[in-house]
C-alpha cells in the first residue's frame, strides 16, 4: 500500500507510451485503408504506393523515437535526440506529403492530415495546455485546405479526428504528470518522516543519556569519595545505584527507539531533587501545579536544565519554580553557579536546541538570563484551549 503512487505512475507511464506509439502508426493504417478503398490505385501506380508505404514506415519510426524521447524527458530520464535524426525525420515528412499530394481522392487529403497530426502529437508530451492549443490550431490551419478539397464531411471528420487525438494524448500526459507529482510528494513525505524520526531519536537520546551520564558521574565521584573516607557501606550503595542506572539506560534506549518514553512531571522533579542533593546541591521546588497538557514538555526541560547545571556550573543552590496564568505556564530553572557566561548553560548546543524545539512545537519559547551569579532558564508554554489555568 505504501508504494502505490510509484506503482501506479509506472503502469500509467507504460499506458501513455503505448498510446503514443499507437497514435504514431495512425498515418500508416490510414494510408493502407485508403489504398484499399481507392479503385485500381495499387494496379495503376504500384511504385508510388510502395514509395509512400516506405516513407510512412520511416515517419512512424521517427514519431516513435521523438515521442519516446519526449516522454522520457517528462519522467526525468532525458535522452539526447541527434540533430541528424531530426533532420532526416523532417525530410521524410516533406517527401511523404509531396508524394501523397500526387495521389487521387481521400487517400491524399486525409493521409496528409494524419501524417502532420501524428508528427504534432509526438511533441505533445513536453507541451503545456496553451502550447498544445496553439499546436492544434496550427495543424488545423495547415490541413484544412487539403481536407476541404474532398468536401465538408471529410473536412469536419479529419479536423475532429486530429483534435481528439492531440488532446487525448495531452490528457494522458497530464494525468501522468499528476501521478509523478503525487509520487514525488509521497517520497518527500516518507523522507521527511524518516528525518523527523531520526531527529526525535537523536533528541530523546541526548536528553535521556545526558541525565543518565550526569547521574553516573555524580554518583561515581561520591562513591570514590566515600571509599577514601572509609565509608564502604555507603559507597557500595552508590555503586549499586550506578549499576541500576546502567541497567535502566538499556531499557530507556529501547523505549526511545519505540517512541514510548514519556517522562512524568512528578518523577522528573523528584529525580532532579535526588540527583542534585547527591551532588551536594540544595534544590527548592516551588510554585503552582503544572497542568497535564504541559507536564511532559516541561518534564523534559527539568531533565535537561538539571543536567546542564551538573555539567556546566558550580552551583550550590537550584530552584525549580512554576507559575500558571492566563498566558500559560512558566517554568524557571535557576542556579547560583553561573560563573563565566560560557559556563552558564550548554553554550547553545544540542540540549538547548532540543528544548527549544520541544517547547516551540507547543507554541512556547525558551529564554535564558543572568542576574549576577544566578543563571535562569525560562520555559513558557501557552495553555491549550479548554485547559484550566
mmCIF file of C-alpha atoms in Angstrom:
data_model
loop_
_atom_site.group_PDB
_atom_site.id
_atom_site.type_symbol
_atom_site.label_atom_id
_atom_site.label_comp_id
_atom_site.label_asym_id
_atom_site.label_seq_id
_atom_site.Cartn_x
_atom_site.Cartn_y
_atom_site.Cartn_z
ATOM 1 C CA UNK A 1 0.000 0.000 0.000
ATOM 2 C CA UNK A 2 2.823 2.386 0.833
ATOM 3 C CA UNK A 3 4.280 2.217 -2.718
ATOM 4 C CA UNK A 4 1.029 2.574 -4.660
ATOM 5 C CA UNK A 5 1.843 6.046 -6.179
ATOM 6 C CA UNK A 6 5.113 4.673 -7.562
ATOM 7 C CA UNK A 7 3.467 1.524 -8.972
ATOM 8 C CA UNK A 8 0.554 3.487 -10.450
ATOM 9 C CA UNK A 9 2.869 6.011 -12.091
ATOM 10 C CA UNK A 10 4.939 3.271 -13.708
ATOM 11 C CA UNK A 11 1.878 1.446 -15.006
ATOM 12 C CA UNK A 12 0.328 4.613 -16.360
ATOM 13 C CA UNK A 13 3.644 5.591 -17.947
ATOM 14 C CA UNK A 14 3.527 2.310 -19.867
ATOM 15 C CA UNK A 15 -0.043 3.092 -20.973
ATOM 16 C CA UNK A 16 0.952 6.591 -22.137
ATOM 17 C CA UNK A 17 3.917 5.247 -24.088
ATOM 18 C CA UNK A 18 1.920 2.638 -25.960
ATOM 19 C CA UNK A 19 -0.898 5.099 -26.604
ATOM 20 C CA UNK A 20 1.650 7.471 -28.158
ATOM 21 C CA UNK A 21 3.146 4.637 -30.213
ATOM 22 C CA UNK A 22 -0.314 3.626 -31.450
ATOM 23 C CA UNK A 23 -1.044 7.227 -32.423
ATOM 24 C CA UNK A 24 2.278 7.353 -34.270
ATOM 25 C CA UNK A 25 1.156 4.481 -36.520
ATOM 26 C CA UNK A 26 -2.112 6.198 -37.495
ATOM 27 C CA UNK A 27 -0.771 7.586 -40.831
ATOM 28 C CA UNK A 28 0.314 4.118 -41.910
ATOM 29 C CA UNK A 29 -3.037 2.485 -41.182
ATOM 30 C CA UNK A 30 -4.924 5.380 -42.736
ATOM 31 C CA UNK A 31 -2.890 5.105 -45.912
ATOM 32 C CA UNK A 32 -3.367 1.330 -46.115
ATOM 33 C CA UNK A 33 -7.120 1.696 -45.706
ATOM 34 C CA UNK A 34 -7.111 4.483 -48.272
ATOM 35 C CA UNK A 35 -5.310 2.421 -50.870
ATOM 36 C CA UNK A 36 -7.708 -0.455 -50.363
ATOM 37 C CA UNK A 37 -10.732 1.754 -50.981
ATOM 38 C CA UNK A 38 -9.257 3.642 -53.930
ATOM 39 C CA UNK A 39 -10.047 1.946 -57.259
ATOM 40 C CA UNK A 40 -7.078 0.457 -59.087
ATOM 41 C CA UNK A 41 -4.541 2.594 -57.138
ATOM 42 C CA UNK A 42 -2.252 -0.351 -56.471
ATOM 43 C CA UNK A 43 -2.528 -1.612 -60.056
ATOM 44 C CA UNK A 44 -2.009 1.744 -61.723
ATOM 45 C CA UNK A 45 0.702 3.246 -59.500
ATOM 46 C CA UNK A 46 2.422 0.402 -57.652
ATOM 47 C CA UNK A 47 5.786 2.181 -57.435
ATOM 48 C CA UNK A 48 4.212 5.256 -55.881
ATOM 49 C CA UNK A 49 2.288 3.169 -53.378
ATOM 50 C CA UNK A 50 5.465 1.313 -52.402
ATOM 51 C CA UNK A 51 7.315 4.622 -52.005
ATOM 52 C CA UNK A 52 4.567 6.050 -49.814
ATOM 53 C CA UNK A 53 4.485 2.871 -47.767
ATOM 54 C CA UNK A 54 8.247 3.095 -47.144
ATOM 55 C CA UNK A 55 8.037 6.775 -46.233
ATOM 56 C CA UNK A 56 5.109 6.028 -43.908
ATOM 57 C CA UNK A 57 7.201 3.391 -42.121
ATOM 58 C CA UNK A 58 10.103 5.841 -41.746
ATOM 59 C CA UNK A 59 7.746 8.538 -40.447
ATOM 60 C CA UNK A 60 6.190 6.132 -37.925
ATOM 61 C CA UNK A 61 9.658 5.137 -36.677
ATOM 62 C CA UNK A 62 10.588 8.813 -36.296
ATOM 63 C CA UNK A 63 7.331 9.569 -34.497
ATOM 64 C CA UNK A 64 8.006 6.769 -32.038
ATOM 65 C CA UNK A 65 11.582 7.870 -31.377
ATOM 66 C CA UNK A 66 10.625 11.508 -30.825
ATOM 67 C CA UNK A 67 7.597 10.586 -28.711
ATOM 68 C CA UNK A 68 9.737 8.232 -26.635
ATOM 69 C CA UNK A 69 12.346 10.928 -26.115
ATOM 70 C CA UNK A 70 9.728 13.463 -25.006
ATOM 71 C CA UNK A 71 8.049 11.036 -22.598
ATOM 72 C CA UNK A 72 11.477 10.165 -21.170
ATOM 73 C CA UNK A 73 12.090 13.864 -20.597
ATOM 74 C CA UNK A 74 8.724 14.112 -18.849
ATOM 75 C CA UNK A 75 9.517 11.310 -16.389
ATOM 76 C CA UNK A 76 13.011 12.604 -15.643
ATOM 77 C CA UNK A 77 15.083 10.390 -17.948
ATOM 78 C CA UNK A 78 16.046 12.780 -20.755
ATOM 79 C CA UNK A 79 17.620 11.369 -23.889
ATOM 80 C CA UNK A 80 19.629 13.232 -26.472
ATOM 81 C CA UNK A 81 17.980 13.318 -29.875
ATOM 82 C CA UNK A 82 20.605 13.683 -32.636
ATOM 83 C CA UNK A 83 20.187 16.678 -34.926
ATOM 84 C CA UNK A 84 20.729 14.428 -37.941
ATOM 85 C CA UNK A 85 17.823 12.247 -36.850
ATOM 86 C CA UNK A 86 15.514 15.258 -36.590
ATOM 87 C CA UNK A 87 16.634 16.490 -39.999
ATOM 88 C CA UNK A 88 16.001 13.071 -41.564
ATOM 89 C CA UNK A 89 12.599 12.873 -39.897
ATOM 90 C CA UNK A 90 11.671 16.286 -41.297
ATOM 91 C CA UNK A 91 12.797 15.317 -44.779
ATOM 92 C CA UNK A 92 10.719 12.145 -44.616
ATOM 93 C CA UNK A 93 7.633 14.171 -43.705
ATOM 94 C CA UNK A 94 8.213 16.635 -46.542
ATOM 95 C CA UNK A 95 8.809 13.834 -49.044
ATOM 96 C CA UNK A 96 5.740 11.935 -47.862
ATOM 97 C CA UNK A 97 3.488 14.972 -48.166
ATOM 98 C CA UNK A 98 4.892 15.679 -51.600
ATOM 99 C CA UNK A 99 4.162 12.172 -52.828
ATOM 100 C CA UNK A 100 0.724 11.994 -51.195
ATOM 101 C CA UNK A 101 -0.331 15.190 -52.943
ATOM 102 C CA UNK A 102 0.012 13.356 -56.228
ATOM 103 C CA UNK A 103 -2.472 10.677 -55.210
ATOM 104 C CA UNK A 104 -6.193 10.954 -56.017
ATOM 105 C CA UNK A 105 -9.154 11.117 -53.687
ATOM 106 C CA UNK A 106 -9.340 10.574 -49.954
ATOM 107 C CA UNK A 107 -6.049 8.745 -49.978
ATOM 108 C CA UNK A 108 -4.379 12.111 -50.469
ATOM 109 C CA UNK A 109 -6.082 14.639 -48.207
ATOM 110 C CA UNK A 110 -6.753 12.536 -45.133
ATOM 111 C CA UNK A 111 -3.376 10.764 -45.288
ATOM 112 C CA UNK A 112 -1.532 14.106 -45.382
ATOM 113 C CA UNK A 113 -3.585 15.384 -42.478
ATOM 114 C CA UNK A 114 -2.936 12.258 -40.420
ATOM 115 C CA UNK A 115 0.783 12.389 -41.163
ATOM 116 C CA UNK A 116 1.042 16.001 -39.994
ATOM 117 C CA UNK A 117 -1.168 15.288 -36.969
ATOM 118 C CA UNK A 118 0.950 12.318 -35.860
ATOM 119 C CA UNK A 119 4.109 14.436 -36.080
ATOM 120 C CA UNK A 120 2.466 17.115 -33.941
ATOM 121 C CA UNK A 121 1.334 14.503 -31.393
ATOM 122 C CA UNK A 122 4.940 13.408 -30.862
ATOM 123 C CA UNK A 123 5.674 16.828 -29.335
ATOM 124 C CA UNK A 124 2.608 16.973 -27.077
ATOM 125 C CA UNK A 125 4.261 15.264 -24.024
ATOM 126 C CA UNK A 126 6.525 18.282 -23.450
ATOM 127 C CA UNK A 127 3.869 20.954 -24.044
ATOM 128 C CA UNK A 128 1.501 22.643 -21.627
ATOM 129 C CA UNK A 129 -2.190 23.244 -22.389
ATOM 130 C CA UNK A 130 -1.678 26.660 -24.009
ATOM 131 C CA UNK A 131 1.075 25.456 -26.347
ATOM 132 C CA UNK A 132 -0.935 22.344 -27.192
ATOM 133 C CA UNK A 133 -3.874 24.555 -28.125
ATOM 134 C CA UNK A 134 -1.644 26.646 -30.389
ATOM 135 C CA UNK A 135 -0.190 23.498 -31.967
ATOM 136 C CA UNK A 136 -3.687 22.123 -32.541
ATOM 137 C CA UNK A 137 -4.748 25.361 -34.226
ATOM 138 C CA UNK A 138 -1.646 25.390 -36.437
ATOM 139 C CA UNK A 139 -2.218 21.799 -37.583
ATOM 140 C CA UNK A 140 -5.842 22.542 -38.415
ATOM 141 C CA UNK A 141 -4.887 25.644 -40.394
ATOM 142 C CA UNK A 142 -2.354 23.632 -42.401
ATOM 143 C CA UNK A 143 -4.546 20.604 -43.060
ATOM 144 C CA UNK A 144 -7.936 22.285 -43.530
ATOM 145 C CA UNK A 145 -7.335 23.261 -47.199
ATOM 146 C CA UNK A 146 -6.277 19.706 -48.016
ATOM 147 C CA UNK A 147 -9.344 18.196 -46.362
ATOM 148 C CA UNK A 148 -11.747 20.794 -47.779
ATOM 149 C CA UNK A 149 -10.966 19.665 -51.303
ATOM 150 C CA UNK A 150 -12.747 16.386 -50.584
ATOM 151 C CA UNK A 151 -15.863 18.034 -49.162
ATOM 152 C CA UNK A 152 -17.188 19.413 -45.913
ATOM 153 C CA UNK A 153 -17.883 15.976 -44.405
ATOM 154 C CA UNK A 154 -14.257 14.876 -44.725
ATOM 155 C CA UNK A 155 -13.110 18.294 -43.504
ATOM 156 C CA UNK A 156 -15.141 18.029 -40.323
ATOM 157 C CA UNK A 157 -14.181 14.408 -39.757
ATOM 158 C CA UNK A 158 -10.494 14.992 -40.301
ATOM 159 C CA UNK A 159 -10.303 18.075 -38.082
ATOM 160 C CA UNK A 160 -12.240 16.281 -35.334
ATOM 161 C CA UNK A 161 -10.001 13.196 -35.505
ATOM 162 C CA UNK A 162 -6.807 15.261 -35.360
ATOM 163 C CA UNK A 163 -8.031 17.420 -32.464
ATOM 164 C CA UNK A 164 -9.296 14.452 -30.450
ATOM 165 C CA UNK A 165 -6.030 12.599 -30.980
ATOM 166 C CA UNK A 166 -3.894 15.552 -29.862
ATOM 167 C CA UNK A 167 -5.966 16.279 -26.774
ATOM 168 C CA UNK A 168 -6.287 12.609 -25.830
ATOM 169 C CA UNK A 169 -2.514 12.434 -25.932
ATOM 170 C CA UNK A 170 -2.236 15.620 -23.862
ATOM 171 C CA UNK A 171 -4.783 14.350 -21.309
ATOM 172 C CA UNK A 172 -2.849 11.119 -20.823
ATOM 173 C CA UNK A 173 0.381 13.051 -20.346
ATOM 174 C CA UNK A 174 -1.308 15.436 -17.910
ATOM 175 C CA UNK A 175 -2.549 12.524 -15.798
ATOM 176 C CA UNK A 176 0.953 11.040 -15.852
ATOM 177 C CA UNK A 177 2.327 14.370 -14.622
ATOM 178 C CA UNK A 178 -0.172 14.352 -11.757
ATOM 179 C CA UNK A 179 0.816 10.812 -10.783
ATOM 180 C CA UNK A 180 4.509 11.708 -10.928
ATOM 181 C CA UNK A 181 3.911 14.730 -8.705
ATOM 182 C CA UNK A 182 1.965 12.537 -6.302
ATOM 183 C CA UNK A 183 4.829 10.039 -6.321
ATOM 184 C CA UNK A 184 7.332 12.825 -5.612
ATOM 185 C CA UNK A 185 5.180 14.148 -2.778
ATOM 186 C CA UNK A 186 4.872 10.617 -1.363
ATOM 187 C CA UNK A 187 8.653 10.160 -1.458
ATOM 188 C CA UNK A 188 9.231 13.591 0.083
ATOM 189 C CA UNK A 189 6.779 12.829 2.869
ATOM 190 C CA UNK A 190 8.491 9.493 3.539
ATOM 191 C CA UNK A 191 11.903 11.187 3.627
ATOM 192 C CA UNK A 192 10.579 13.903 5.933
ATOM 193 C CA UNK A 193 9.010 11.321 8.228
ATOM 194 C CA UNK A 194 12.294 9.428 8.376
ATOM 195 C CA UNK A 195 14.245 12.619 9.081
ATOM 196 C CA UNK A 196 11.805 13.628 11.814
ATOM 197 C CA UNK A 197 12.049 10.188 13.398
ATOM 198 C CA UNK A 198 15.832 10.347 13.353
ATOM 199 C CA UNK A 199 15.685 13.816 14.874
ATOM 200 C CA UNK A 200 13.310 12.610 17.586
ATOM 201 C CA UNK A 201 15.528 9.652 18.469
ATOM 202 C CA UNK A 202 18.633 11.853 18.490
ATOM 203 C CA UNK A 203 16.949 14.448 20.684
ATOM 204 C CA UNK A 204 15.476 11.898 23.085
ATOM 205 C CA UNK A 205 18.754 10.013 23.397
ATOM 206 C CA UNK A 206 20.560 13.246 24.136
ATOM 207 C CA UNK A 207 18.050 14.219 26.799
ATOM 208 C CA UNK A 208 17.880 10.764 28.351
ATOM 209 C CA UNK A 209 21.580 9.957 28.398
ATOM 210 C CA UNK A 210 22.638 13.447 29.328
ATOM 211 C CA UNK A 211 20.773 12.959 32.570
ATOM 212 C CA UNK A 212 21.871 9.322 32.977
ATOM 213 C CA UNK A 213 25.550 10.057 32.370
ATOM 214 C CA UNK A 214 25.419 13.066 34.677
ATOM 215 C CA UNK A 215 23.891 10.858 37.377
ATOM 216 C CA UNK A 216 26.570 8.192 36.895
ATOM 217 C CA UNK A 217 29.297 10.843 37.026
ATOM 218 C CA UNK A 218 27.953 12.346 40.258
ATOM 219 C CA UNK A 219 27.440 9.001 41.955
ATOM 220 C CA UNK A 220 30.847 7.727 40.819
ATOM 221 C CA UNK A 221 32.546 10.781 42.304
ATOM 222 C CA UNK A 222 30.534 10.351 45.501
ATOM 223 C CA UNK A 223 31.375 6.628 45.738
ATOM 224 C CA UNK A 224 35.063 7.401 45.223
ATOM 225 C CA UNK A 225 34.997 9.993 47.988
ATOM 226 C CA UNK A 226 33.173 7.636 50.344
ATOM 227 C CA UNK A 227 35.768 4.930 49.732
ATOM 228 C CA UNK A 228 38.549 7.357 50.584
ATOM 229 C CA UNK A 229 36.777 8.190 53.834
ATOM 230 C CA UNK A 230 36.377 4.529 54.695
ATOM 231 C CA UNK A 231 32.594 4.513 54.372
ATOM 232 C CA UNK A 232 32.487 1.354 52.339
ATOM 233 C CA UNK A 233 28.850 0.549 53.065
ATOM 234 C CA UNK A 234 27.602 3.861 51.718
ATOM 235 C CA UNK A 235 29.996 3.602 48.759
ATOM 236 C CA UNK A 236 28.577 0.162 47.949
ATOM 237 C CA UNK A 237 25.082 1.671 47.914
ATOM 238 C CA UNK A 238 26.189 4.318 45.431
ATOM 239 C CA UNK A 239 27.847 1.702 43.234
ATOM 240 C CA UNK A 240 24.601 -0.259 43.321
ATOM 241 C CA UNK A 241 22.782 2.865 42.157
ATOM 242 C CA UNK A 242 25.274 3.209 39.306
ATOM 243 C CA UNK A 243 24.579 -0.362 38.214
ATOM 244 C CA UNK A 244 20.856 0.303 38.408
ATOM 245 C CA UNK A 245 21.261 3.426 36.253
ATOM 246 C CA UNK A 246 23.232 1.454 33.665
ATOM 247 C CA UNK A 247 20.529 -1.224 33.526
ATOM 248 C CA UNK A 248 17.859 1.446 33.310
ATOM 249 C CA UNK A 249 19.721 3.096 30.416
ATOM 250 C CA UNK A 250 19.319 -0.032 28.291
ATOM 251 C CA UNK A 251 15.585 -0.069 28.939
ATOM 252 C CA UNK A 252 15.309 3.633 28.125
ATOM 253 C CA UNK A 253 17.145 3.140 24.814
ATOM 254 C CA UNK A 254 14.527 0.629 23.719
ATOM 255 C CA UNK A 255 11.725 2.920 24.841
ATOM 256 C CA UNK A 256 13.243 5.860 22.973
ATOM 257 C CA UNK A 257 13.543 3.855 19.751
ATOM 258 C CA UNK A 258 9.934 2.700 20.050
ATOM 259 C CA UNK A 259 8.756 6.207 20.925
ATOM 260 C CA UNK A 260 7.394 5.060 24.281
ATOM 261 C CA UNK A 261 9.422 7.318 26.572
ATOM 262 C CA UNK A 262 7.065 9.794 28.235
ATOM 263 C CA UNK A 263 8.580 11.450 31.309
ATOM 264 C CA UNK A 264 6.190 12.348 34.127
ATOM 265 C CA UNK A 265 6.420 15.743 35.813
ATOM 266 C CA UNK A 266 6.436 14.455 39.384
ATOM 267 C CA UNK A 267 9.004 11.753 38.593
ATOM 268 C CA UNK A 268 11.356 14.221 36.902
ATOM 269 C CA UNK A 269 11.126 16.732 39.731
ATOM 270 C CA UNK A 270 11.704 14.016 42.315
ATOM 271 C CA UNK A 271 14.623 12.572 40.333
ATOM 272 C CA UNK A 272 16.154 16.023 39.812
ATOM 273 C CA UNK A 273 15.962 16.806 43.525
ATOM 274 C CA UNK A 274 17.546 13.476 44.463
ATOM 275 C CA UNK A 275 20.323 13.861 41.905
ATOM 276 C CA UNK A 276 21.130 17.420 42.922
ATOM 277 C CA UNK A 277 21.208 16.518 46.594
ATOM 278 C CA UNK A 278 23.578 13.621 45.792
ATOM 279 C CA UNK A 279 25.890 16.222 44.254
ATOM 280 C CA UNK A 280 25.652 18.430 47.342
ATOM 281 C CA UNK A 281 23.328 20.955 45.694
ATOM 282 C CA UNK A 282 20.295 22.164 47.590
ATOM 283 C CA UNK A 283 17.135 22.009 45.458
ATOM 284 C CA UNK A 284 13.990 24.025 46.095
ATOM 285 C CA UNK A 285 10.740 23.322 44.297
ATOM 286 C CA UNK A 286 8.040 25.976 44.444
ATOM 287 C CA UNK A 287 5.092 27.351 42.534
ATOM 288 C CA UNK A 288 1.784 26.288 41.040
ATOM 289 C CA UNK A 289 0.756 22.795 39.930
ATOM 290 C CA UNK A 290 1.572 22.105 36.283
ATOM 291 C CA UNK A 291 -1.455 21.408 34.036
ATOM 292 C CA UNK A 292 -1.395 17.945 32.489
ATOM 293 C CA UNK A 293 -1.165 19.133 28.819
ATOM 294 C CA UNK A 294 2.102 20.928 29.631
ATOM 295 C CA UNK A 295 3.577 18.420 32.064
ATOM 296 C CA UNK A 296 5.508 16.185 29.665
ATOM 297 C CA UNK A 297 7.223 19.013 27.776
ATOM 298 C CA UNK A 298 8.213 20.796 30.997
ATOM 299 C CA UNK A 299 9.445 17.491 32.461
ATOM 300 C CA UNK A 300 11.935 17.316 29.573
ATOM 301 C CA UNK A 301 13.012 20.879 30.379
ATOM 302 C CA UNK A 302 13.622 19.952 34.033
ATOM 303 C CA UNK A 303 15.703 16.955 32.959
ATOM 304 C CA UNK A 304 17.848 18.944 30.524
ATOM 305 C CA UNK A 305 18.096 22.000 32.775
ATOM 306 C CA UNK A 306 19.319 19.987 35.770
ATOM 307 C CA UNK A 307 21.748 18.062 33.553
ATOM 308 C CA UNK A 308 23.226 21.369 32.373
ATOM 309 C CA UNK A 309 23.565 22.559 35.969
ATOM 310 C CA UNK A 310 25.605 19.481 36.840
ATOM 311 C CA UNK A 311 27.716 19.693 33.716
ATOM 312 C CA UNK A 312 28.361 23.394 33.309
ATOM 313 C CA UNK A 313 28.018 25.128 36.655
ATOM 314 C CA UNK A 314 29.412 25.205 40.166
ATOM 315 C CA UNK A 315 26.006 25.691 41.746
ATOM 316 C CA UNK A 316 25.182 25.151 45.399
ATOM 317 C CA UNK A 317 21.515 26.026 45.063
ATOM 318 C CA UNK A 318 18.916 25.275 42.395
ATOM 319 C CA UNK A 319 15.325 26.456 42.242
ATOM 320 C CA UNK A 320 12.550 24.903 40.173
ATOM 321 C CA UNK A 321 9.675 27.378 40.094
ATOM 322 C CA UNK A 322 6.402 27.198 38.199
ATOM 323 C CA UNK A 323 3.764 29.842 37.631
ATOM 324 C CA UNK A 324 0.436 29.315 35.863
ATOM 325 C CA UNK A 325 -1.545 32.231 34.484
ATOM 326 C CA UNK A 326 -3.878 33.182 31.675
ATOM 327 C CA UNK A 327 -0.978 33.419 29.220
ATOM 328 C CA UNK A 328 0.309 29.931 30.003
ATOM 329 C CA UNK A 329 2.727 28.075 32.236
ATOM 330 C CA UNK A 330 6.178 29.415 33.117
ATOM 331 C CA UNK A 331 8.922 27.119 34.412
ATOM 332 C CA UNK A 332 12.145 28.679 35.708
ATOM 333 C CA UNK A 333 15.228 26.575 36.417
ATOM 334 C CA UNK A 334 17.662 28.819 38.326
ATOM 335 C CA UNK A 335 21.091 28.103 39.799
ATOM 336 C CA UNK A 336 23.663 30.210 41.626
ATOM 337 C CA UNK A 337 26.718 28.797 39.898
ATOM 338 C CA UNK A 338 26.665 30.553 36.537
ATOM 339 C CA UNK A 339 30.219 31.894 36.829
ATOM 340 C CA UNK A 340 31.595 32.959 33.443
ATOM 341 C CA UNK A 341 28.992 33.433 30.657
ATOM 342 C CA UNK A 342 30.193 30.369 28.737
ATOM 343 C CA UNK A 343 29.622 28.214 31.816
ATOM 344 C CA UNK A 344 26.026 29.238 32.296
ATOM 345 C CA UNK A 345 24.496 26.530 30.145
ATOM 346 C CA UNK A 346 25.461 24.217 27.351
ATOM 347 C CA UNK A 347 26.627 27.028 25.154
ATOM 348 C CA UNK A 348 23.606 26.950 22.879
ATOM 349 C CA UNK A 349 24.393 23.353 21.992
ATOM 350 C CA UNK A 350 22.238 20.342 21.271
ATOM 351 C CA UNK A 351 20.422 20.341 24.593
ATOM 352 C CA UNK A 352 19.183 23.910 24.385
ATOM 353 C CA UNK A 353 18.169 23.447 20.743
ATOM 354 C CA UNK A 354 16.275 20.253 21.614
ATOM 355 C CA UNK A 355 14.434 22.030 24.422
ATOM 356 C CA UNK A 356 13.584 24.936 22.104
ATOM 357 C CA UNK A 357 12.196 22.516 19.513
ATOM 358 C CA UNK A 358 10.037 20.713 22.042
ATOM 359 C CA UNK A 359 8.630 23.898 23.526
ATOM 360 C CA UNK A 360 8.359 25.643 20.146
ATOM 361 C CA UNK A 361 6.214 22.787 18.819
ATOM 362 C CA UNK A 362 3.670 23.692 21.505
ATOM 363 C CA UNK A 363 3.771 27.398 20.684
ATOM 364 C CA UNK A 364 6.085 28.233 23.582
ATOM 365 C CA UNK A 365 9.626 29.523 23.865
ATOM 366 C CA UNK A 366 12.875 29.065 25.773
ATOM 367 C CA UNK A 367 14.824 32.057 27.082
ATOM 368 C CA UNK A 368 17.889 32.445 29.295
ATOM 369 C CA UNK A 369 19.016 35.321 31.507
ATOM 370 C CA UNK A 370 21.608 36.141 34.156
ATOM 371 C CA UNK A 371 21.454 38.054 37.401
ATOM 372 C CA UNK A 372 24.909 38.182 38.927
ATOM 373 C CA UNK A 373 25.961 34.622 39.695
ATOM 374 C CA UNK A 374 22.450 33.374 39.089
ATOM 375 C CA UNK A 375 21.541 31.839 35.746
ATOM 376 C CA UNK A 376 17.868 31.391 34.850
ATOM 377 C CA UNK A 377 16.365 29.188 32.194
ATOM 378 C CA UNK A 378 12.734 30.114 31.435
ATOM 379 C CA UNK A 379 10.351 27.831 29.547
ATOM 380 C CA UNK A 380 6.930 29.243 28.672
ATOM 381 C CA UNK A 381 4.093 27.176 27.202
ATOM 382 C CA UNK A 382 0.653 28.588 26.348
ATOM 383 C CA UNK A 383 -2.276 26.709 27.820
ATOM 384 C CA UNK A 384 -4.257 24.675 25.271
ATOM 385 C CA UNK A 385 -7.810 25.814 24.682
ATOM 386 C CA UNK A 386 -10.109 24.418 27.313
ATOM 387 C CA UNK A 387 -7.310 23.682 29.812
ATOM 388 C CA UNK A 388 -7.843 25.078 33.294
ATOM 389 C CA UNK A 389 -5.336 27.704 34.413
#
